[in-house]
Coordinates of C-alpha atoms and ligand atoms in Angstrom, one line a residue:
M22 CA 0.0 0.0 0.1
E23 CA 1.3 3.5 -0.8
I24 CA 1.7 5.5 2.2
S25 CA 0.5 9.2 2.5
N26 CA 2.8 12.3 2.1
I27 CA 2.2 14.3 5.3
L28 CA 3.1 17.6 3.2
D29 CA -0.3 16.9 1.3
Y30 CA -2.2 18.0 4.3
S31 CA -3.1 21.5 5.3
K32 CA -2.8 22.3 9.1
E33 CA -6.6 22.1 9.3
E34 CA -6.7 18.7 7.6
L35 CA -4.0 17.5 10.0
A36 CA -6.0 18.7 13.0
E37 CA -9.0 16.6 11.8
I38 CA -7.0 13.5 11.9
I39 CA -4.4 14.0 14.6
K40 CA -6.0 14.3 18.1
P41 CA -5.6 16.4 20.2
S42 CA -5.6 18.9 17.4
F43 CA -3.0 21.2 19.0
R44 CA -0.6 18.5 18.0
A45 CA -1.2 19.3 14.4
K46 CA 0.3 22.8 15.0
Q47 CA 3.3 21.5 16.7
I48 CA 4.0 18.9 14.0
Y49 CA 3.4 21.7 11.3
Q50 CA 6.1 23.8 13.0
W51 CA 8.5 20.9 13.2
I52 CA 8.3 20.4 9.6
Y53 CA 8.0 23.8 8.1
C54 CA 9.9 26.0 10.7
K55 CA 12.3 23.7 12.3
Y56 CA 13.1 21.7 9.3
V57 CA 13.2 18.2 10.9
N58 CA 14.1 15.2 8.8
S59 CA 12.7 12.5 11.0
Y60 CA 9.6 12.2 13.2
D61 CA 12.0 11.1 16.1
D62 CA 13.3 14.7 16.2
M63 CA 9.8 16.0 17.1
K64 CA 10.7 16.3 20.7
N65 CA 7.4 17.5 22.2
I66 CA 5.3 14.8 20.4
P67 CA 4.6 11.6 22.4
K68 CA 6.7 8.6 21.3
E69 CA 3.6 6.6 20.4
M70 CA 2.2 9.3 18.2
R71 CA 5.6 9.6 16.4
E72 CA 5.6 5.9 15.8
N73 CA 2.1 6.0 14.3
L74 CA 3.0 8.9 12.1
K75 CA 6.1 7.1 11.0
K76 CA 3.9 4.2 9.9
N77 CA 1.4 6.1 8.0
Y78 CA 3.0 9.3 6.7
V79 CA 6.1 9.9 4.6
L80 CA 7.9 13.0 5.7
N81 CA 10.5 13.5 2.9
P82 CA 8.7 12.7 -0.3
L83 CA 11.5 14.0 -2.6
K84 CA 15.0 12.5 -3.1
F85 CA 17.8 14.5 -4.4
V86 CA 19.0 13.2 -7.7
K87 CA 21.4 16.0 -8.8
K88 CA 22.3 19.7 -8.1
E89 CA 24.1 22.0 -10.4
I90 CA 25.5 25.3 -9.1
S91 CA 25.9 28.3 -11.6
S92 CA 28.6 30.7 -11.5
D93 CA 25.9 33.4 -10.8
E94 CA 25.0 31.3 -7.7
S95 CA 21.7 30.0 -9.0
I96 CA 21.2 26.4 -8.0
K97 CA 19.3 23.9 -10.1
Y98 CA 17.8 20.8 -8.3
L99 CA 16.5 17.6 -9.9
F100 CA 14.2 15.6 -7.5
A101 CA 13.0 12.2 -7.7
L102 CA 9.4 11.4 -6.7
H103 CA 8.1 8.2 -5.0
D104 CA 7.4 6.5 -8.3
G105 CA 10.8 7.4 -9.9
Y106 CA 9.6 10.4 -12.1
T107 CA 11.8 13.5 -11.7
V108 CA 11.1 17.2 -11.6
E109 CA 13.2 20.4 -11.5
A110 CA 13.4 23.3 -9.2
V111 CA 15.8 26.2 -9.0
L112 CA 16.9 28.7 -6.3
L113 CA 17.6 32.1 -7.7
P114 CA 19.5 34.3 -5.0
M115 CA 19.6 38.0 -5.9
K116 CA 22.1 40.2 -4.2
K117 CA 20.8 43.5 -3.1
E118 CA 22.7 46.4 -1.6
K119 CA 20.8 48.8 0.7
V120 CA 22.0 51.8 2.9
D121 CA 20.7 51.4 6.5
E122 CA 19.6 54.3 8.9
D123 CA 23.1 54.9 10.0
G124 CA 24.3 55.2 6.4
K125 CA 26.0 52.0 6.4
L126 CA 25.9 49.7 3.4
I127 CA 24.2 46.4 3.9
H128 CA 24.3 43.4 1.6
L129 CA 20.9 41.5 1.4
T130 CA 20.1 38.3 -0.4
K131 CA 16.6 37.9 -1.8
Y132 CA 15.5 34.5 -2.7
T133 CA 13.3 33.3 -5.5
I134 CA 12.4 29.6 -5.8
C135 CA 11.1 28.3 -9.1
I136 CA 9.0 25.1 -8.8
S137 CA 7.4 22.6 -10.9
S138 CA 3.8 21.7 -10.9
Q139 CA 3.6 18.7 -13.2
V140 CA 5.9 15.8 -14.5
G141 CA 6.0 16.8 -18.2
C142 CA 3.4 19.0 -19.7
K143 CA 0.4 18.5 -22.0
I144 CA 0.5 22.0 -23.7
G145 CA 3.2 21.2 -26.2
C146 CA 4.9 24.6 -26.8
S147 CA 7.3 24.2 -29.7
F148 CA 10.2 26.0 -28.0
C149 CA 10.0 24.2 -24.7
L150 CA 12.0 21.2 -23.6
T151 CA 9.5 20.0 -21.0
A152 CA 6.9 19.6 -23.8
K153 CA 9.2 17.0 -25.6
E154 CA 8.7 14.4 -22.8
G155 CA 4.9 14.7 -23.1
F156 CA 2.8 14.6 -19.9
K157 CA 3.3 12.0 -17.2
R158 CA 1.3 13.2 -14.3
N159 CA 0.1 16.0 -11.9
L160 CA 2.1 16.7 -8.8
T161 CA 0.3 16.6 -5.6
A162 CA 0.2 19.7 -3.3
G163 CA 2.8 18.1 -1.0
E164 CA 5.1 17.3 -3.9
I165 CA 5.0 21.1 -4.8
T166 CA 5.6 22.4 -1.3
A167 CA 8.3 19.9 -0.7
Q168 CA 10.4 21.5 -3.5
V169 CA 10.5 24.7 -1.5
L170 CA 11.1 23.0 1.9
E171 CA 14.0 20.8 0.7
I172 CA 15.7 24.0 -1.1
K173 CA 15.3 26.1 2.0
K174 CA 16.7 23.2 4.2
D175 CA 19.7 22.7 1.8
N176 CA 20.6 26.3 1.9
N177 CA 19.9 27.0 5.5
I178 CA 17.5 29.6 4.7
A179 CA 15.7 30.4 8.0
Q180 CA 11.9 30.2 8.2
N181 CA 11.6 33.9 8.6
R182 CA 13.7 34.8 5.7
R183 CA 11.4 36.0 2.9
V184 CA 11.3 34.0 -0.2
N185 CA 9.3 34.4 -3.4
I186 CA 7.8 31.5 -5.4
V187 CA 7.4 31.3 -9.0
Y188 CA 5.4 28.4 -10.6
M189 CA 7.6 28.5 -13.6
G190 CA 9.4 25.1 -13.5
M191 CA 8.0 22.1 -15.4
G192 CA 4.4 21.8 -16.2
E193 CA 1.3 24.0 -16.7
P194 CA 0.1 25.1 -13.1
L195 CA -3.4 25.9 -14.3
D196 CA -3.7 22.3 -15.7
N197 CA -3.3 21.2 -12.0
I198 CA -5.2 24.0 -10.4
Q199 CA -6.5 22.1 -7.4
S200 CA -3.1 21.1 -6.2
V201 CA -1.5 24.4 -7.0
A202 CA -4.3 26.2 -5.2
K203 CA -3.9 24.0 -2.1
A204 CA 0.0 24.5 -2.3
V205 CA -0.6 28.3 -2.3
K206 CA -2.5 27.8 0.9
I207 CA -0.1 25.5 2.5
F208 CA 2.8 27.8 1.7
S209 CA 1.0 30.7 3.3
D210 CA 0.1 29.1 6.6
P211 CA 1.7 31.3 9.3
D212 CA 2.7 28.2 11.4
G213 CA 4.4 26.9 8.3
L214 CA 6.5 28.4 5.6
A215 CA 4.5 31.6 6.0
I216 CA 5.0 32.8 2.4
S217 CA 2.3 35.3 1.5
P218 CA 0.2 34.6 -1.7
R219 CA 1.5 38.0 -2.8
R220 CA 4.9 36.5 -3.0
Q221 CA 3.8 33.7 -5.1
T222 CA 3.4 34.0 -8.9
I223 CA 1.6 31.5 -11.1
S224 CA 2.8 31.5 -14.6
T225 CA 0.4 30.1 -17.3
S226 CA 0.5 29.5 -21.0
G227 CA -2.9 31.2 -21.1
L228 CA -5.8 28.8 -20.2
S229 CA -8.4 31.5 -20.3
K230 CA -11.1 29.4 -18.5
Q231 CA -8.7 28.3 -15.8
I232 CA -7.5 31.9 -15.3
E233 CA -11.2 32.9 -14.7
K234 CA -11.5 30.0 -12.2
L235 CA -8.4 31.0 -10.4
G236 CA -9.6 34.6 -10.3
K237 CA -12.8 33.3 -8.7
M238 CA -10.8 31.5 -6.1
D239 CA -9.4 34.9 -5.0
L240 CA -6.1 33.5 -3.6
G241 CA -4.5 36.9 -3.7
I242 CA -1.6 35.4 -5.9
L243 CA 0.2 37.1 -8.6
L244 CA -0.4 36.1 -12.3
A245 CA 2.2 35.8 -15.0
I246 CA 1.1 35.2 -18.7
S247 CA 3.4 33.5 -21.1
L248 CA 2.3 35.5 -24.1
H249 CA 5.4 35.2 -26.5
A250 CA 3.5 36.4 -29.6
V251 CA 1.1 39.3 -30.4
D252 CA -0.9 37.6 -33.2
D253 CA -2.7 34.5 -33.1
E254 CA -1.3 33.0 -36.2
L255 CA 2.1 33.0 -34.9
R256 CA 1.1 32.2 -31.4
E257 CA -0.8 29.0 -32.7
K258 CA 2.5 27.9 -34.2
L259 CA 4.4 28.5 -31.0
M260 CA 1.8 27.4 -28.6
P261 CA -1.0 25.1 -30.0
I262 CA -3.1 26.0 -26.9
N263 CA -3.7 29.2 -28.6
K264 CA -6.3 27.4 -30.9
A265 CA -8.5 26.8 -27.8
Y266 CA -7.7 30.0 -26.1
N267 CA -6.8 32.8 -28.3
I268 CA -5.0 36.1 -27.3
E269 CA -8.3 38.0 -27.1
S270 CA -9.7 35.5 -24.6
I271 CA -6.6 35.6 -22.5
I272 CA -6.6 39.4 -22.3
N273 CA -10.3 39.4 -21.3
A274 CA -9.5 36.9 -18.4
V275 CA -6.7 38.9 -17.2
K276 CA -8.9 42.1 -17.2
A277 CA -11.4 40.2 -15.0
F278 CA -8.6 38.8 -12.7
P279 CA -8.3 40.2 -9.2
I280 CA -5.0 41.9 -8.7
D281 CA -3.8 43.6 -5.6
A282 CA -3.9 47.4 -6.3
R283 CA -0.2 47.7 -5.8
K284 CA 0.8 45.0 -8.2
R285 CA 0.7 44.2 -11.9
V286 CA 0.2 41.2 -14.1
M287 CA 3.3 40.0 -15.7
F288 CA 3.5 39.3 -19.3
E289 CA 6.4 37.0 -20.4
Y290 CA 7.7 37.5 -23.8
L291 CA 10.2 34.8 -25.0
V292 CA 12.3 36.6 -27.6
M293 CA 13.4 34.4 -30.5
Q294 CA 15.5 35.7 -33.3
N295 CA 13.6 36.7 -36.4
V296 CA 10.5 35.2 -35.0
N297 CA 9.1 37.8 -32.8
D298 CA 11.9 40.2 -32.0
D299 CA 10.8 43.0 -34.4
I300 CA 9.5 46.5 -33.5
K301 CA 6.2 45.8 -35.3
S302 CA 5.6 43.2 -32.6
A303 CA 6.5 45.6 -29.8
K304 CA 4.0 48.2 -31.3
K305 CA 1.2 45.5 -31.3
L306 CA 2.1 44.5 -27.7
V307 CA 1.7 48.0 -26.5
K308 CA -1.8 48.1 -28.2
L309 CA -2.8 44.7 -26.7
L310 CA -1.9 45.8 -23.1
H311 CA -3.7 49.1 -23.3
G312 CA -5.8 49.4 -20.2
I313 CA -4.1 46.6 -18.3
K314 CA -1.8 47.2 -15.3
A315 CA 0.9 45.2 -16.9
K316 CA 4.6 44.7 -16.8
V317 CA 6.5 43.0 -19.6
N318 CA 9.4 40.6 -18.8
L319 CA 11.6 39.8 -21.9
I320 CA 13.2 36.5 -21.9
Y321 CA 16.1 35.5 -24.1
F322 CA 15.2 32.2 -25.7
N323 CA 17.5 29.5 -24.4
P324 CA 18.6 27.2 -27.0
H325 CA 18.6 23.4 -26.3
I326 CA 19.7 20.4 -28.5
G327 CA 17.3 20.1 -31.4
S328 CA 15.5 23.3 -30.9
Q329 CA 14.6 25.1 -34.0
F330 CA 14.9 28.7 -32.6
Q331 CA 17.7 30.9 -31.9
R332 CA 18.7 33.2 -29.1
P333 CA 18.0 36.8 -30.2
S334 CA 20.7 39.5 -30.4
R335 CA 21.2 41.8 -27.4
N336 CA 20.5 44.8 -29.6
S337 CA 17.2 43.6 -30.7
V338 CA 16.0 42.8 -27.2
V339 CA 17.2 46.2 -25.8
A340 CA 15.4 48.0 -28.8
F341 CA 12.2 46.0 -28.1
Q342 CA 12.4 47.1 -24.3
Q343 CA 13.1 50.6 -25.3
Y344 CA 10.0 50.8 -27.6
L345 CA 7.9 49.6 -24.7
T346 CA 9.3 51.8 -22.3
D347 CA 9.0 54.7 -24.6
H348 CA 5.3 54.0 -24.9
G349 CA 4.6 53.9 -21.3
V350 CA 4.8 50.0 -20.9
L351 CA 6.9 48.9 -17.9
C352 CA 9.4 46.4 -19.2
T353 CA 12.3 44.5 -17.8
I354 CA 14.7 42.1 -19.5
R355 CA 15.0 38.8 -17.5
Q356 CA 18.6 38.3 -16.3
S357 CA 19.6 34.9 -17.8
K358 CA 20.4 33.2 -14.6
G359 CA 22.2 30.0 -14.8
L360 CA 22.9 30.1 -18.4
D361 CA 26.1 28.0 -17.7
I362 CA 24.1 25.4 -15.9
S363 CA 21.0 24.2 -17.7
A364 CA 18.9 27.2 -17.8
A365 CA 15.4 26.9 -19.0
C366 CA 12.9 24.5 -17.6
G367 CA 13.4 20.8 -18.5
Q368 CA 17.1 21.2 -19.4
L369 CA 18.6 19.8 -16.3
K370 CA 16.4 16.7 -16.5
E371 CA 17.0 16.2 -20.2
K372 CA 20.7 16.4 -19.6
T373 CA 20.6 14.0 -16.7
D374 CA 18.4 11.4 -18.7
R375 CA 21.1 11.6 -21.5
E376 CA 23.9 11.1 -19.2
L377 CA 22.2 8.1 -17.6
A378 CA 21.6 6.7 -21.1
N379 CA 25.3 7.3 -22.0
D380 CA 26.4 5.6 -18.8
K381 CA 24.2 2.5 -19.6
S382 CA 25.6 2.2 -23.2
Ligands
SAH423 N1 3.8 26.3 -18.2 C1 3.9 27.6 -17.7 C2 5.0 27.7 -16.6 C3 6.2 26.9 -16.9 S1 7.2 27.3 -18.3 C4 4.1 28.6 -18.8 O1 4.3 28.2 -19.8 O2 4.0 29.8 -18.4 C5 8.0 28.8 -17.5 C6 8.5 29.8 -18.7 O3 9.7 29.4 -19.3 C7 7.4 30.1 -19.7 O4 7.3 31.5 -19.8 C8 8.1 29.5 -20.8 O5 7.6 30.0 -22.1 C9 9.6 29.7 -20.7 N2 10.3 28.8 -21.4 C10 10.1 27.6 -22.0 N3 11.2 27.1 -22.8 C11 12.1 28.1 -22.7 C12 13.4 28.2 -23.4 N4 13.9 27.4 -24.2 N5 14.2 29.4 -23.2 C13 13.6 30.4 -22.3 N6 12.4 30.3 -21.6 C14 11.6 29.1 -21.9
SF4_424 FE1 4.2 23.5 -20.8 FE2 5.0 26.0 -20.1 FE3 6.6 24.4 -21.5 FE4 4.4 25.4 -22.8 S1 6.2 26.5 -21.9 S2 5.0 23.2 -22.8 S3 3.0 25.3 -21.1 S4 5.9 24.1 -19.5

């Protein structure tokens, strides 16, 4: 019999099955604040209860398979699930400098953790490596939250250090909306990791119906749309999902989405040489985003073996950005973190599969 993963339970759910219920809160704190790796370390939990938990609930659902550290300090992890499938997650530390009240320069590190929501993906975007392996299965809420927990543990990031979460690893989060919504809630529990929904960004290829559904859940999360093209013809070629949900339907869904007044919806635009890096596209993008509190994030296409697209020139990306900025659209260029490791989603996994295949031959 498959035993349950304790991370799949919210604190309230644990309180339903563990009596007396104050124990649920204690167990939650041991897991998410004190980072214990064994039930035996839960000192204030009676021995009999610990033995029972040990028998019935897995505490560490992920196994480390591989870790790659980039020269820019981002760290890419490959984790194995109980059934042997693997998923990726990435820690992106950002160094910031700040002057404190006494005029002293202080160095701060801000952490962002990029996590996967599925093994593989059904959406089949032509530029994406994850798409190549097809869809295997959804992750459970606990398999999603475990990625953050393991990365925090591995890097000794204290419970009270702020981290941001982006659902931008492998998979389409809105194709696994129930588990992702539950993960958002588990992450934000004040007795747990205490990561506010306002620090969690769900990135989607644009499943308009699911964006509407997510909006109705009113979780308070941030939304990122992988737009990548400004007309339906090109977008259909890049992202077949556009046949079911065209650009107009996405824009309408975004307009109806509840967004914190201080925040913006992010539009990701993967720039590919001679495909979508022209100023005509930038012009259309400005029109498209009219009336939306948006910010555009330009991403350099990251080539992988067998990919049919090329990385754009720096000049074209900067010119694209300049056009948007000049026309009142907030626009940043994503720093290509970890280009020297295996940068875009799916690439560490693919590399490991290839190395394993080579080892066997
Ligand atoms: N499925 C969701 C979230 C995961 S993909 C989505 O599509 O939004 C996260 C981001 O990585 C997306 O914006 C995706 O377009 C981008 N991406 C995919 N392949 C890439 C590549 N080769 N180079 C750079 N970014 C890539
Ligand atoms: Fe899936 Fe996102 Fe990759 Fe498209 S870009 S195939 S939606 S993971």
